[in-house]
XYZ file of C-alpha atoms in Angstrom:
755
model
C 19.947 -90.629 -8.073
C 21.606 -87.344 -6.860
C 17.962 -85.430 -6.986
C 16.444 -88.736 -4.991
C 19.214 -88.184 -2.089
C 18.617 -84.449 -2.058
C 14.931 -84.799 -1.447
C 15.518 -87.588 1.348
C 17.530 -85.714 3.366
C 14.865 -82.808 3.118
C 12.468 -85.066 4.348
C 14.522 -86.774 6.676
C 14.453 -82.822 8.039
C 10.790 -82.345 7.922
C 10.388 -85.673 10.135
C 12.031 -83.626 13.328
C 9.738 -81.150 13.426
C 5.496 -80.726 14.663
C 3.814 -81.088 11.057
C 4.166 -85.064 11.468
C 3.569 -85.035 15.072
C 6.256 -86.850 16.106
C 6.880 -86.569 19.766
C 10.705 -85.593 20.716
C 10.998 -88.561 23.184
C 14.163 -90.236 23.402
C 13.943 -94.126 23.406
C 14.676 -95.609 26.338
C 16.988 -98.939 27.158
C 15.274 -101.911 26.185
C 12.432 -100.819 24.570
C 12.459 -98.873 21.121
C 10.200 -96.132 21.094
C 10.403 -95.069 17.105
C 10.106 -99.060 16.436
C 7.046 -99.254 18.360
C 5.425 -95.781 16.594
C 6.112 -97.518 12.940
C 4.862 -100.949 13.614
C 1.862 -99.772 14.968
C 1.363 -97.533 11.956
C 2.215 -100.649 9.251
C -0.143 -102.861 11.913
C -2.889 -100.494 10.975
C -2.233 -100.146 7.368
C -2.163 -103.993 7.048
C -5.732 -104.084 7.973
C -7.880 -104.056 4.859
C -11.382 -103.319 6.789
C -10.484 -100.669 9.744
C -13.834 -99.492 9.979
C -14.379 -102.892 11.910
C -11.451 -102.561 13.996
C -11.555 -100.348 17.228
C -7.808 -99.816 18.242
C -8.180 -99.407 21.751
C -4.500 -100.268 23.554
C -4.608 -101.272 27.476
C -1.577 -101.122 29.509
C -3.416 -102.576 32.631
C -0.044 -102.159 34.562
C -0.570 -98.726 35.065
C -4.347 -98.755 33.924
C -4.271 -96.445 30.745
C -6.250 -96.656 27.709
C -4.530 -95.564 24.297
C -6.290 -95.563 21.212
C -3.770 -96.176 19.036
C -6.090 -95.320 15.896
C -6.174 -91.994 17.229
C -2.159 -91.684 16.850
C -0.638 -90.152 13.955
C 2.633 -91.721 13.664
C 3.235 -91.330 10.056
C 2.046 -89.273 6.892
C 0.097 -92.487 5.898
C -2.176 -91.901 8.818
C -5.490 -91.213 9.625
C -6.576 -87.278 9.755
C -7.355 -86.747 13.740
C -7.353 -84.180 15.962
C -3.372 -83.124 17.143
C -4.831 -82.803 20.533
C -5.983 -85.974 20.930
C -3.097 -87.826 18.675
C -0.485 -85.828 21.673
C -1.926 -87.031 24.358
C -3.026 -90.808 22.755
C 1.481 -90.410 22.460
C 1.618 -89.818 25.979
C 0.218 -92.005 27.514
C 1.721 -94.663 25.468
C 5.269 -93.006 25.925
C 4.405 -94.020 29.590
C 3.505 -97.431 28.715
C 7.249 -97.918 26.880
C 8.822 -96.215 29.385
C 7.318 -98.856 32.732
C 9.894 -101.455 33.571
C 6.651 -103.717 33.711
C 5.937 -103.108 30.080
C 2.817 -105.373 28.457
C 4.272 -108.341 26.433
C 2.572 -106.595 23.332
C 5.221 -103.713 23.332
C 8.150 -105.749 24.013
C 7.036 -107.352 20.677
C 6.605 -104.804 18.912
C 9.456 -103.210 19.495
C 12.003 -106.151 19.363
C 10.453 -107.804 16.016
C 13.228 -108.897 13.434
C 13.496 -108.382 9.614
C 12.924 -111.494 9.209
C 10.114 -112.180 10.765
C 7.799 -115.523 8.938
C 4.959 -113.835 6.742
C 1.466 -115.304 7.396
C -1.402 -114.047 6.232
C -4.138 -115.391 8.847
C -4.216 -113.188 11.611
C -4.754 -110.049 9.188
C -7.915 -112.006 7.819
C -8.755 -111.963 11.378
C -8.380 -108.592 12.680
C -10.247 -107.382 9.885
C -13.296 -108.858 10.756
C -13.184 -108.390 13.819
C -15.419 -106.758 16.322
C -13.350 -106.803 19.861
C -11.154 -104.297 21.238
C -7.327 -105.241 20.846
C -6.009 -106.139 24.232
C -2.107 -106.157 25.389
C -2.884 -109.053 27.870
C -5.388 -111.660 27.474
C -6.880 -111.225 23.937
C -9.663 -113.389 23.282
C -9.127 -116.656 21.832
C -8.387 -117.483 18.673
C -8.241 -113.420 18.152
C -4.463 -113.420 18.879
C -2.654 -110.410 17.447
C 1.055 -111.526 18.091
C 1.777 -115.312 18.384
C 2.420 -116.422 22.081
C 5.294 -118.699 20.724
C 7.023 -115.411 19.013
C 9.907 -113.852 20.695
C 12.453 -111.754 19.590
C 15.009 -113.223 17.468
C 12.850 -116.443 16.755
C 13.058 -117.824 12.913
C 10.910 -120.573 13.410
C 8.601 -119.898 10.671
C 6.564 -123.140 11.460
C 5.442 -121.843 14.953
C 3.986 -118.741 13.395
C 0.566 -117.545 13.090
C 0.409 -113.999 12.380
C 0.065 -112.463 9.082
C 0.508 -108.692 10.432
C 4.057 -109.529 11.440
C 5.139 -109.610 7.770
C 3.753 -106.135 7.173
C 5.239 -104.611 9.946
C 8.620 -106.353 9.384
C 8.419 -105.358 5.612
C 7.773 -101.983 6.215
C 10.286 -101.574 9.343
C 12.610 -103.354 6.891
C 12.194 -100.486 4.056
C 12.919 -97.768 6.597
C 16.202 -99.304 7.362
C 17.227 -100.630 4.109
C 16.644 -96.743 2.699
C 18.461 -95.009 5.442
C 21.519 -96.991 5.336
C 21.509 -97.726 1.250
C 19.726 -94.312 0.052
C 18.126 -96.327 -2.462
C 14.505 -95.205 -1.659
C 10.913 -96.328 -0.153
C 8.827 -99.129 -1.356
C 5.692 -96.947 -1.156
C 2.169 -98.213 0.007
C 0.716 -95.888 -2.785
C 1.153 -96.312 -6.233
C 2.239 -93.633 -8.224
C -0.156 -91.633 -11.084
C 2.199 -92.629 -13.497
C 3.116 -90.960 -16.694
C 1.008 -88.811 -18.634
C 1.621 -86.708 -21.469
C -0.082 -85.383 -25.080
C 0.578 -85.258 -28.662
C -0.336 -81.875 -30.556
C 0.305 -81.477 -34.053
C -1.040 -78.483 -35.644
C -1.011 -77.011 -39.478
C -2.766 -73.472 -40.387
C -2.663 -71.604 -43.368
C -3.281 -67.648 -43.181
C -3.742 -65.802 -46.374
C -4.864 -62.029 -46.689
C -5.499 -59.686 -49.574
C -6.323 -56.253 -49.510
C -5.817 -53.369 -52.291
C -2.296 -53.053 -51.983
C -0.695 -56.278 -50.254
C -0.972 -59.751 -50.342
C 0.191 -62.338 -47.448
C 0.178 -66.103 -47.054
C 1.446 -67.565 -44.026
C 1.905 -71.526 -43.422
C 2.232 -72.477 -39.771
C 2.829 -76.018 -38.633
C 3.493 -76.850 -34.722
C 4.336 -79.867 -33.132
C 3.871 -80.924 -29.477
C 5.155 -83.768 -27.078
C 4.575 -83.367 -23.685
C 5.354 -85.631 -21.064
C 5.067 -85.958 -17.291
C 5.046 -88.102 -14.761
C 3.130 -87.630 -10.881
C 4.316 -89.672 -8.142
C 4.667 -89.484 -4.710
C 7.684 -90.661 -2.192
C 6.165 -93.092 0.600
C 2.782 -91.471 0.394
C 1.216 -88.491 -1.164
C 0.779 -86.915 2.351
C 4.222 -87.108 2.446
C 5.833 -86.005 -1.117
C 3.712 -85.623 -4.147
C 5.617 -84.544 -6.669
C 5.324 -83.890 -10.837
C 7.824 -83.519 -13.293
C 6.834 -82.126 -16.559
C 8.692 -81.516 -20.217
C 7.711 -80.229 -23.273
C 9.174 -79.770 -27.024
C 8.051 -77.873 -29.308
C 8.674 -77.104 -32.702
C 7.173 -74.196 -35.219
C 8.037 -73.864 -38.692
C 6.504 -71.165 -40.830
C 6.755 -69.793 -43.826
C 5.592 -66.080 -44.832
C 4.988 -64.888 -48.443
C 4.868 -61.159 -49.566
C 4.550 -59.358 -52.527
C 8.190 -58.111 -51.630
C 9.708 -61.022 -49.668
C 9.598 -64.673 -48.506
C 10.723 -65.738 -45.034
C 11.139 -69.295 -43.067
C 11.292 -69.038 -39.049
C 12.087 -71.725 -37.160
C 11.321 -71.818 -33.042
C 12.291 -74.837 -30.958
C 11.107 -74.676 -27.630
C 12.223 -76.430 -24.487
C 10.220 -76.218 -21.215
C 10.565 -78.160 -18.137
C 8.067 -77.756 -14.851
C 8.866 -79.426 -11.396
C 6.460 -79.056 -8.634
C 6.941 -81.018 -5.066
C 3.659 -80.762 -2.621
C 4.938 -81.433 0.709
C 2.777 -82.921 3.458
C -0.307 -81.644 1.797
C -2.983 -82.658 3.920
C -1.379 -81.223 7.318
C -1.817 -78.308 8.693
C 1.972 -76.718 7.238
C 1.327 -77.981 3.567
C 4.290 -76.275 1.177
C 5.263 -76.348 -2.298
C 8.301 -76.304 -4.415
C 8.048 -75.473 -8.142
C 10.426 -74.702 -10.915
C 10.108 -74.410 -14.394
C 11.907 -73.062 -17.772
C 10.616 -72.067 -20.890
C 12.892 -71.484 -24.082
C 11.620 -70.035 -27.559
C 14.524 -69.224 -29.707
C 13.827 -68.366 -33.168
C 15.821 -68.445 -36.308
C 14.431 -66.590 -39.465
C 15.833 -66.707 -42.980
C 14.966 -64.136 -45.443
C 15.895 -63.854 -49.103
C 18.879 -62.177 -48.521
C 20.229 -62.567 -44.826
C 18.902 -64.640 -41.539
C 18.512 -63.884 -37.941
C 18.804 -65.801 -34.637
C 16.924 -64.234 -31.740
C 16.865 -65.867 -27.859
C 14.148 -66.098 -25.573
C 14.560 -67.734 -22.450
C 11.946 -67.433 -18.995
C 12.779 -69.338 -15.829
C 11.247 -69.184 -12.759
C 11.660 -70.928 -9.154
C 9.995 -70.518 -5.730
C 8.322 -71.898 -2.789
C 4.336 -71.335 -1.484
C 3.369 -72.678 2.221
C 1.126 -72.349 4.419
C 0.638 -72.659 8.903
C -3.291 -73.072 9.320
C -3.822 -73.541 13.321
C -7.073 -72.511 13.486
C -8.552 -69.614 13.991
C -4.633 -68.866 13.192
C -3.432 -69.045 9.543
C -0.012 -68.041 8.067
C 1.060 -68.192 4.329
C 3.784 -67.069 2.779
C 6.223 -67.321 -0.624
C 9.368 -66.232 -2.392
C 9.274 -66.358 -6.217
C 11.998 -65.251 -8.887
C 11.270 -65.324 -12.281
C 13.680 -64.384 -15.397
C 13.712 -63.776 -18.747
C 16.337 -63.368 -21.299
C 15.200 -61.465 -24.234
C 16.470 -60.690 -27.669
C 15.482 -58.292 -30.420
C 16.440 -56.803 -33.366
C 18.026 -53.585 -31.667
C 18.567 -54.610 -28.022
C 19.369 -57.704 -25.495
C 17.210 -57.530 -22.489
C 17.443 -59.310 -19.415
C 15.176 -58.854 -16.210
C 14.780 -60.750 -12.800
C 12.162 -60.167 -10.359
C 12.386 -61.793 -6.989
C 9.223 -61.585 -4.776
C 8.376 -62.491 -1.053
C 5.018 -62.201 0.537
C 3.334 -62.943 3.538
C 0.148 -63.112 4.860
C -1.358 -63.641 8.708
C -5.016 -64.043 9.508
C -7.130 -64.576 12.659
C -11.086 -65.221 12.213
C -13.497 -65.854 14.546
C -16.954 -65.444 14.824
C -16.586 -61.144 15.676
C -13.698 -60.503 14.448
C -11.333 -61.264 11.424
C -7.691 -59.486 11.176
C -5.601 -59.836 8.310
C -2.141 -58.576 7.727
C -0.044 -58.489 4.155
C 3.560 -57.670 3.538
C 5.359 -58.441 0.092
C 8.915 -56.985 -0.950
C 9.618 -56.971 -4.926
C 12.753 -56.528 -6.469
C 13.193 -55.564 -10.389
C 16.220 -55.723 -12.247
C 16.149 -54.817 -15.696
C 19.038 -53.881 -18.320
C 18.523 -53.455 -22.104
C 22.073 -53.084 -24.180
C 21.125 -51.444 -27.456
C 23.322 -52.530 -30.952
C 24.788 -48.609 -30.646
C 25.851 -49.181 -27.029
C 23.209 -47.846 -24.823
C 22.735 -49.407 -21.738
C 18.970 -48.907 -20.219
C 19.233 -50.316 -16.632
C 16.090 -50.255 -14.253
C 16.169 -51.351 -10.731
C 13.118 -51.111 -8.732
C 12.671 -51.957 -5.005
C 8.740 -51.797 -3.850
C 7.308 -53.081 -0.091
C 3.924 -52.934 0.646
C 2.322 -53.527 4.344
C -1.281 -53.767 4.804
C -3.521 -54.489 7.645
C -7.462 -54.969 7.920
C -10.310 -55.603 10.747
C -13.530 -56.556 10.501
C -15.159 -56.414 13.387
C -18.634 -57.335 13.897
C -19.601 -55.416 16.941
C -22.953 -55.768 17.032
C -25.439 -58.457 14.944
C -26.199 -55.496 12.950
C -23.417 -53.173 13.095
C -20.331 -53.954 11.486
C -16.866 -51.688 11.477
C -13.956 -52.393 8.658
C -10.664 -50.778 9.348
C -7.873 -50.737 7.113
C -4.009 -49.203 6.829
C -1.196 -49.770 4.195
C 1.669 -48.547 3.950
C 3.940 -48.599 0.544
C 7.182 -47.759 -0.828
C 8.181 -47.441 -4.594
C 12.090 -46.370 -4.613
C 12.057 -46.408 -8.521
C 9.538 -43.791 -8.235
C 10.437 -42.298 -5.014
C 6.934 -42.498 -3.628
C 6.022 -43.186 -0.167
C 2.139 -43.442 0.498
C 0.642 -44.531 3.400
C -3.631 -45.068 3.822
C -5.884 -45.612 6.454
C -9.774 -45.907 6.405
C -12.548 -47.165 8.495
C -16.056 -48.054 7.084
C -19.019 -48.413 9.372
C -22.809 -50.333 8.182
C -25.397 -50.587 10.473
C -28.289 -52.558 9.025
C -30.510 -53.729 11.113
C -32.905 -56.930 9.692
C -36.384 -56.063 10.675
C -36.049 -52.289 10.274
C -36.998 -49.606 7.486
C -33.687 -48.160 6.661
C -30.157 -48.032 7.108
C -26.595 -46.409 7.418
C -23.257 -45.934 6.545
C -20.093 -43.877 7.583
C -16.710 -43.952 6.033
C -13.317 -42.242 6.246
C -10.451 -42.834 4.002
C -6.893 -40.543 5.048
C -4.229 -40.966 2.716
C -0.880 -39.220 2.462
C 1.739 -39.314 -0.321
C 5.315 -38.225 -0.729
C 7.150 -38.396 -4.111
C 9.907 -36.914 -5.745
C 11.785 -35.992 -9.002
C 13.799 -38.020 -11.545
C 16.231 -36.455 -9.986
C 15.901 -36.860 -6.311
C 16.165 -33.328 -5.311
C 12.708 -32.052 -4.757
C 9.804 -34.056 -2.998
C 6.229 -33.039 -2.825
C 3.701 -33.748 -0.842
C -0.030 -34.789 -1.492
C -2.602 -35.540 1.529
C -6.453 -36.143 1.224
C -9.236 -37.241 2.929
C -12.404 -38.669 1.726
C -15.660 -39.042 3.958
C -18.690 -40.305 2.615
C -22.097 -40.781 4.408
C -25.359 -42.332 3.451
C -29.107 -42.873 5.049
C -31.904 -44.668 3.406
C -35.127 -45.018 5.092
C -38.366 -46.624 3.467
C -40.983 -44.770 4.323
C -43.452 -46.975 3.060
C -43.658 -50.389 1.231
C -43.628 -48.819 -2.138
C -41.638 -45.161 -1.149
C -38.204 -44.802 -0.089
C -36.277 -41.801 0.754
C -32.232 -41.623 0.016
C -29.749 -38.967 1.455
C -25.789 -39.475 0.589
C -23.066 -36.623 1.045
C -19.278 -36.426 0.441
C -16.625 -34.549 1.181
C -13.024 -34.966 -0.414
C -10.311 -32.499 1.224
C -6.996 -32.824 -0.662
C -3.357 -30.434 0.255
C -0.723 -30.568 -2.118
C 2.418 -28.380 -2.777
C 1.501 -26.395 -5.301
C -2.453 -26.240 -4.466
C -5.221 -27.559 -1.718
C -8.838 -27.098 -2.626
C -12.259 -29.365 -0.994
C -15.179 -30.791 -3.077
C -18.749 -31.182 -0.933
C -21.836 -32.587 -2.321
C -25.312 -33.890 -0.647
C -28.138 -35.355 -2.640
C -31.425 -35.924 -1.696
C -34.224 -38.070 -3.704
C -37.472 -39.725 -2.858
C -38.377 -42.837 -5.217
C -41.626 -44.372 -5.398
C -43.012 -47.063 -7.311
C -46.488 -47.851 -8.601
C -47.570 -51.185 -9.642
C -50.921 -52.058 -11.034
C -52.954 -53.795 -13.753
C -55.147 -52.072 -16.429
C -57.423 -53.407 -18.897
C -57.547 -56.103 -16.688
C -55.029 -58.105 -18.214
C -51.955 -55.544 -18.857
C -49.644 -55.269 -15.907
C -48.334 -52.087 -15.787
C -45.532 -50.401 -14.068
C -44.720 -46.747 -13.034
C -41.293 -45.607 -11.345
C -40.675 -42.008 -10.258
C -38.369 -40.308 -8.918
C -37.346 -36.418 -7.183
C -34.246 -35.425 -6.303
C -32.126 -32.426 -5.279
C -28.133 -32.013 -5.105
C -25.819 -29.489 -3.892
C -22.412 -29.390 -4.850
C -19.919 -27.045 -3.640
C -16.004 -26.674 -4.811
C -13.080 -24.600 -3.839
C -9.292 -24.183 -5.292
C -6.532 -22.347 -3.924
C -3.848 -22.605 -6.452
C -0.289 -21.367 -4.640
C 2.679 -20.128 -7.272
C 5.569 -18.656 -5.994
C 4.474 -15.782 -3.211
C 1.003 -15.434 -5.025
C -2.334 -17.283 -4.424
C -5.455 -17.466 -6.134
C -9.001 -19.148 -5.083
C -11.597 -20.677 -6.777
C -15.073 -20.904 -5.827
C -18.186 -22.949 -7.428
C -21.339 -23.419 -5.510
C -23.873 -25.627 -8.126
C -27.604 -27.048 -7.100
C -29.453 -29.490 -9.489
C -32.837 -30.438 -9.255
C -34.228 -33.364 -11.398
C -37.343 -35.202 -12.327
C -37.748 -38.699 -13.664
C -40.039 -40.914 -14.828
C -40.209 -44.487 -16.364
C -43.027 -46.493 -17.417
C -43.613 -50.488 -18.564
C -46.361 -52.621 -20.077
C -46.917 -55.936 -21.302
C -49.719 -57.352 -23.228
C -49.739 -61.151 -24.450
C -51.965 -61.989 -27.391
C -52.344 -66.254 -26.939
C -54.438 -66.498 -29.765
C -51.868 -65.296 -32.173
C -48.660 -66.527 -29.850
C -47.367 -62.989 -29.715
C -46.016 -60.357 -26.726
C -46.177 -56.763 -26.811
C -43.881 -54.641 -24.689
C -43.960 -50.761 -24.696
C -41.937 -48.743 -22.150
C -40.978 -44.840 -21.774
C -39.016 -42.333 -19.678
C -38.756 -38.864 -19.162
C -35.587 -37.232 -17.372
C -35.787 -33.762 -16.430
C -32.504 -32.018 -14.945
C -32.311 -28.116 -13.758
C -29.632 -26.590 -13.130
C -28.843 -22.914 -10.611
C -26.360 -22.154 -13.579
C -29.783 -22.047 -16.107
C -28.669 -25.180 -18.027
C -31.121 -27.227 -18.241
C -31.725 -30.739 -20.373
C -34.424 -33.061 -20.976
C -34.555 -36.634 -22.020
C -37.407 -38.488 -24.089
C -36.830 -42.367 -24.808
C -40.000 -44.700 -26.145
C -39.717 -48.521 -26.865
C -42.242 -51.228 -28.461
C -41.179 -54.787 -29.250
C -43.402 -57.266 -30.492
C -42.486 -60.876 -30.666
C -44.420 -63.511 -31.911
C -44.166 -67.201 -33.019
C -45.356 -69.097 -35.827
C -45.654 -72.930 -35.856
C -43.125 -72.856 -32.695
C -40.090 -72.711 -35.558
C -40.488 -68.880 -36.370
C -39.855 -65.765 -34.683
C -40.802 -62.606 -35.436
C -39.280 -59.523 -33.501
C -40.303 -56.481 -34.552
C -38.440 -53.621 -32.564
C -39.218 -49.922 -32.852
C -37.491 -46.891 -30.272
C -37.351 -43.097 -30.079
C -35.093 -40.892 -28.136
C -34.479 -37.281 -28.112
C -32.352 -34.733 -25.976
C -32.989 -30.799 -25.963
C -30.150 -29.187 -24.182
C -30.930 -25.283 -23.294
C -26.870 -24.234 -22.653
C -25.740 -22.088 -19.437
C -25.431 -18.200 -20.779
C -22.047 -16.753 -20.058
C -20.908 -12.723 -20.153
C -20.097 -13.671 -23.966
C -22.748 -15.742 -25.495
C -26.410 -16.177 -24.705
C -28.368 -19.578 -23.677
C -28.296 -21.507 -26.617
C -30.727 -24.411 -27.407
C -29.925 -27.367 -29.126
C -31.755 -30.854 -30.228
C -31.468 -34.436 -31.028
C -32.993 -37.293 -31.883
C -32.401 -41.109 -33.145
C -35.067 -43.562 -34.718
C -34.605 -46.783 -34.972
C -36.771 -49.517 -36.559
C -35.919 -53.706 -36.918
C -37.651 -56.300 -37.947
C -35.851 -60.254 -37.346
C -37.321 -63.173 -38.513
C -35.544 -66.279 -36.771
C -36.091 -69.798 -38.348
C -34.784 -73.016 -36.533
C -35.356 -76.479 -37.717
C -34.594 -80.070 -35.569
C -32.395 -82.707 -38.415
C -33.653 -85.300 -36.796
C -32.047 -86.198 -33.332
C -28.361 -85.754 -35.414
C -28.803 -81.972 -35.667
C -29.994 -78.371 -35.720
C -30.110 -75.890 -38.429
C -31.249 -71.993 -37.732
C -31.762 -68.995 -40.005
C -31.843 -65.265 -39.313
C -32.468 -62.372 -41.459
C -33.559 -58.670 -40.980
C -33.228 -55.514 -41.535
C -32.542 -52.437 -39.422
C -33.582 -48.575 -40.363
C -32.099 -45.809 -38.413
C -32.519 -41.777 -38.572
C -30.432 -39.540 -36.828
C -31.436 -35.911 -36.628
C -29.203 -33.078 -35.361
C -29.487 -28.803 -35.500
C -27.834 -28.895 -38.475
C -28.516 -32.431 -40.475
C -30.451 -35.439 -41.236
C -29.285 -39.064 -41.705
C -30.698 -42.175 -42.521
C -29.963 -45.649 -43.687
C -31.154 -49.341 -44.154
C -28.840 -52.069 -42.828
C -29.845 -55.582 -43.720
C -28.468 -58.716 -42.512
C -28.608 -62.398 -42.947
C -27.036 -65.227 -40.891
C -27.136 -69.231 -40.838
C -25.688 -71.965 -38.441
C -26.351 -75.590 -38.518
C -24.328 -78.770 -36.512
C -25.164 -82.221 -37.062
C -23.154 -85.399 -35.771
C -22.973 -87.794 -38.725
C -21.521 -90.572 -36.515
C -21.267 -90.504 -32.601
C -17.615 -89.148 -32.789
C -17.689 -86.926 -35.996
C -19.677 -83.907 -35.491
C -19.991 -81.452 -38.504
C -20.896 -77.398 -37.522
C -20.926 -74.265 -40.113
C -22.292 -71.195 -40.082
C -22.834 -68.019 -42.678
C -23.252 -64.377 -42.277
C -23.829 -61.696 -44.705
C -24.372 -57.758 -43.272
C -24.258 -53.930 -44.515
C -23.608 -51.344 -41.794
C -23.084 -47.305 -43.346
C -20.736 -48.151 -45.948
C -19.237 -51.682 -44.981
C -20.472 -54.708 -46.807
C -19.044 -58.003 -44.978
C -19.151 -61.546 -45.756
C -18.248 -64.007 -43.156
C -18.568 -68.156 -42.908
C -16.811 -70.900 -41.308
C -17.119 -74.443 -41.059
C -15.439 -77.433 -38.894
C -15.435 -81.113 -38.853
C -14.196 -82.569 -35.294
C -13.573 -86.309 -34.318
C -13.538 -87.137 -30.805
C -12.518 -90.940 -29.588
C -11.516 -91.417 -26.022
C -8.171 -89.065 -25.438
C -8.052 -88.401 -29.192
C -9.366 -85.513 -31.085
C -9.214 -83.980 -34.941
C -10.180 -81.146 -36.012
C -10.493 -79.801 -39.620
C -11.409 -75.849 -40.403
C -12.028 -72.950 -42.454
C -12.782 -69.499 -41.790
C -13.430 -67.265 -44.800
C -14.112 -63.038 -43.932
C -14.491 -60.506 -46.688
C -15.402 -56.664 -46.617
C -15.897 -54.094 -49.346
C -15.500 -50.352 -47.706
C -16.542 -47.632 -49.623
C -15.247 -43.984 -49.509
C -15.148 -40.659 -51.084
C -12.135 -41.731 -53.819
C -12.579 -45.672 -53.872
C -13.572 -48.602 -52.105
C -11.333 -50.570 -49.589
C -11.545 -54.370 -50.065
C -10.024 -56.651 -47.587
C -9.835 -60.966 -48.024
C -8.570 -63.274 -45.700
C -9.342 -67.316 -45.131
C -7.852 -69.732 -42.513
C -7.729 -73.395 -43.064
C -6.377 -75.453 -39.882
C -6.000 -78.840 -39.083
C -5.007 -79.575 -35.869
C -4.697 -83.586 -34.154
C -4.106 -83.950 -30.508
C -3.363 -87.569 -28.136
C -3.343 -87.387 -23.961
C -2.609 -90.392 -22.236
């Protein structure tokens, strides 16, 4: 009850500001503006077929036409433009304050709580195609009874069912405000939800020296409730609790231990006015995982608890949008040697302005971390970190093909004694119908940081400039130029690194032998790299300069041939890379590939793959060492047969078997081996709700032989699911001294029921 009263107090505060779009005009004597607005809203909600009604209210005394349908009087109102709503409310205020107010206003403002119930006029109103008028309504379509007046309790003369809905709404609000018992919502709650989950796992592991066996049983009971107060558009809430019980028994060569964990979790989410322009959410959650472990000679009990609460929201008034949030997370954890207590508090906000040519965004975050660890030996280690960050960006579409993106950020971290400022500009020009595009970017950074004592300060400044230009000379020839300059200055050194790259690429496509598509991609390029490093130590300094040129040639060819008569395809590719450096270093690479894929009887696939690669390197000569050549190569041949077959309409089974031959050569050694492998998988539906799947695999690679398999039986019926599964893995690793064997098996049963 206390929670509900507090929630209602919050709602009362909310009703006083613009998110609800009530105009704060005081009620005039004689006619209650609040009552009129409330009754208009209830009048609209009582009509079952709103699309057939025009809510036009004409105050003939003032020649005003008021569209009631565009007045947002509550959270249950239709979503309409706020400008139209405010304009119509202003017109309504004029009519209310008029001394010669229309009879309908007087009636709406003076309805008692015991107005007679009736349904006839609600039906008439729902089917009406005629606008609602304050005076002289069409015959047979009165929206208020002519004989009804304030204080009239004569039920026999009543003809209007709308009055009952209006009175119920007004009476509920009045009773709620006076007694604090709550509002009877016109929107039913989604109600209770939850789940039951039971999981049993047995995990056995054995190797050459140890044997472990672990049994785990987990129970989870989750219960939640989703509801609203008055309307989901006002407040939608979620309350959720979870109880979790874990029991685990571990058996090893030396000991047996039993562990129990009891978890108590809860979550609370309050979503306010989510369909307005100013929604916000308040939440809280907590997780407890105390762990109790009993060994043969002693026992331990460790606590683990984490909780969090916060608020997030947004203000959306296009083209402006503001988001904000505040969160706090607390963690208390107990270990064998220490107790840890930490809390992180974060505040963040953002601002965005977006329109056709401009997009501006600013973000700010402030975080505080407090962490304290108390050790058994009495030592206490505390970490207190405060971090602030502010960033702003501006995306400007100067013209249709030119965009300018500017960024700037500031970050202060008092724990690391570091302060950083970044600023950058990125210009991109990409004409739609042109054969060229270009870009230019700048990024500057300055950082000041100190040591752990805070006595010494160091400074790091840098500037990074990138530029690129691409020109399509012909549909098949592309020229590219790019350049980069990086300049930095620190307390102990300064330097620069620059490069410029020129590249030309040609794509050639044709068909040879009338039915073989062929592609050749060739490129040539040159790159210049200059580096300068100046190191400052005390009063002395040393400068190192390097300059390197690189020339490269790349060729890549691809071809494809189909053999329809044998239902096969052949793909062949090859590439050549040659790099030549001004330092006399040279590198060449060759790659060739052969891929033959055939299908037999549409159920068997045979894949044959052969690849060869070779790399030759001529090292850079030095004063003490002449240039040396080195070469290495790799050859691989793989053949895999893939067979799959459908088991009627209920399932499918597949087999795959193959082997790979690998040969590697270096200047000093040659190594080769054969790696066979085979695998199977299947799935089959026994009945409409039962599914069985299984898999098995055997493989050998180098000195390791591995066997693995799994089988699962699944049952699903509505919100109930059942799983029983088994996994097995065995490996044997041959070493020089002995054979290492590992075996592991996992058996699992899981039952889940949601509601």
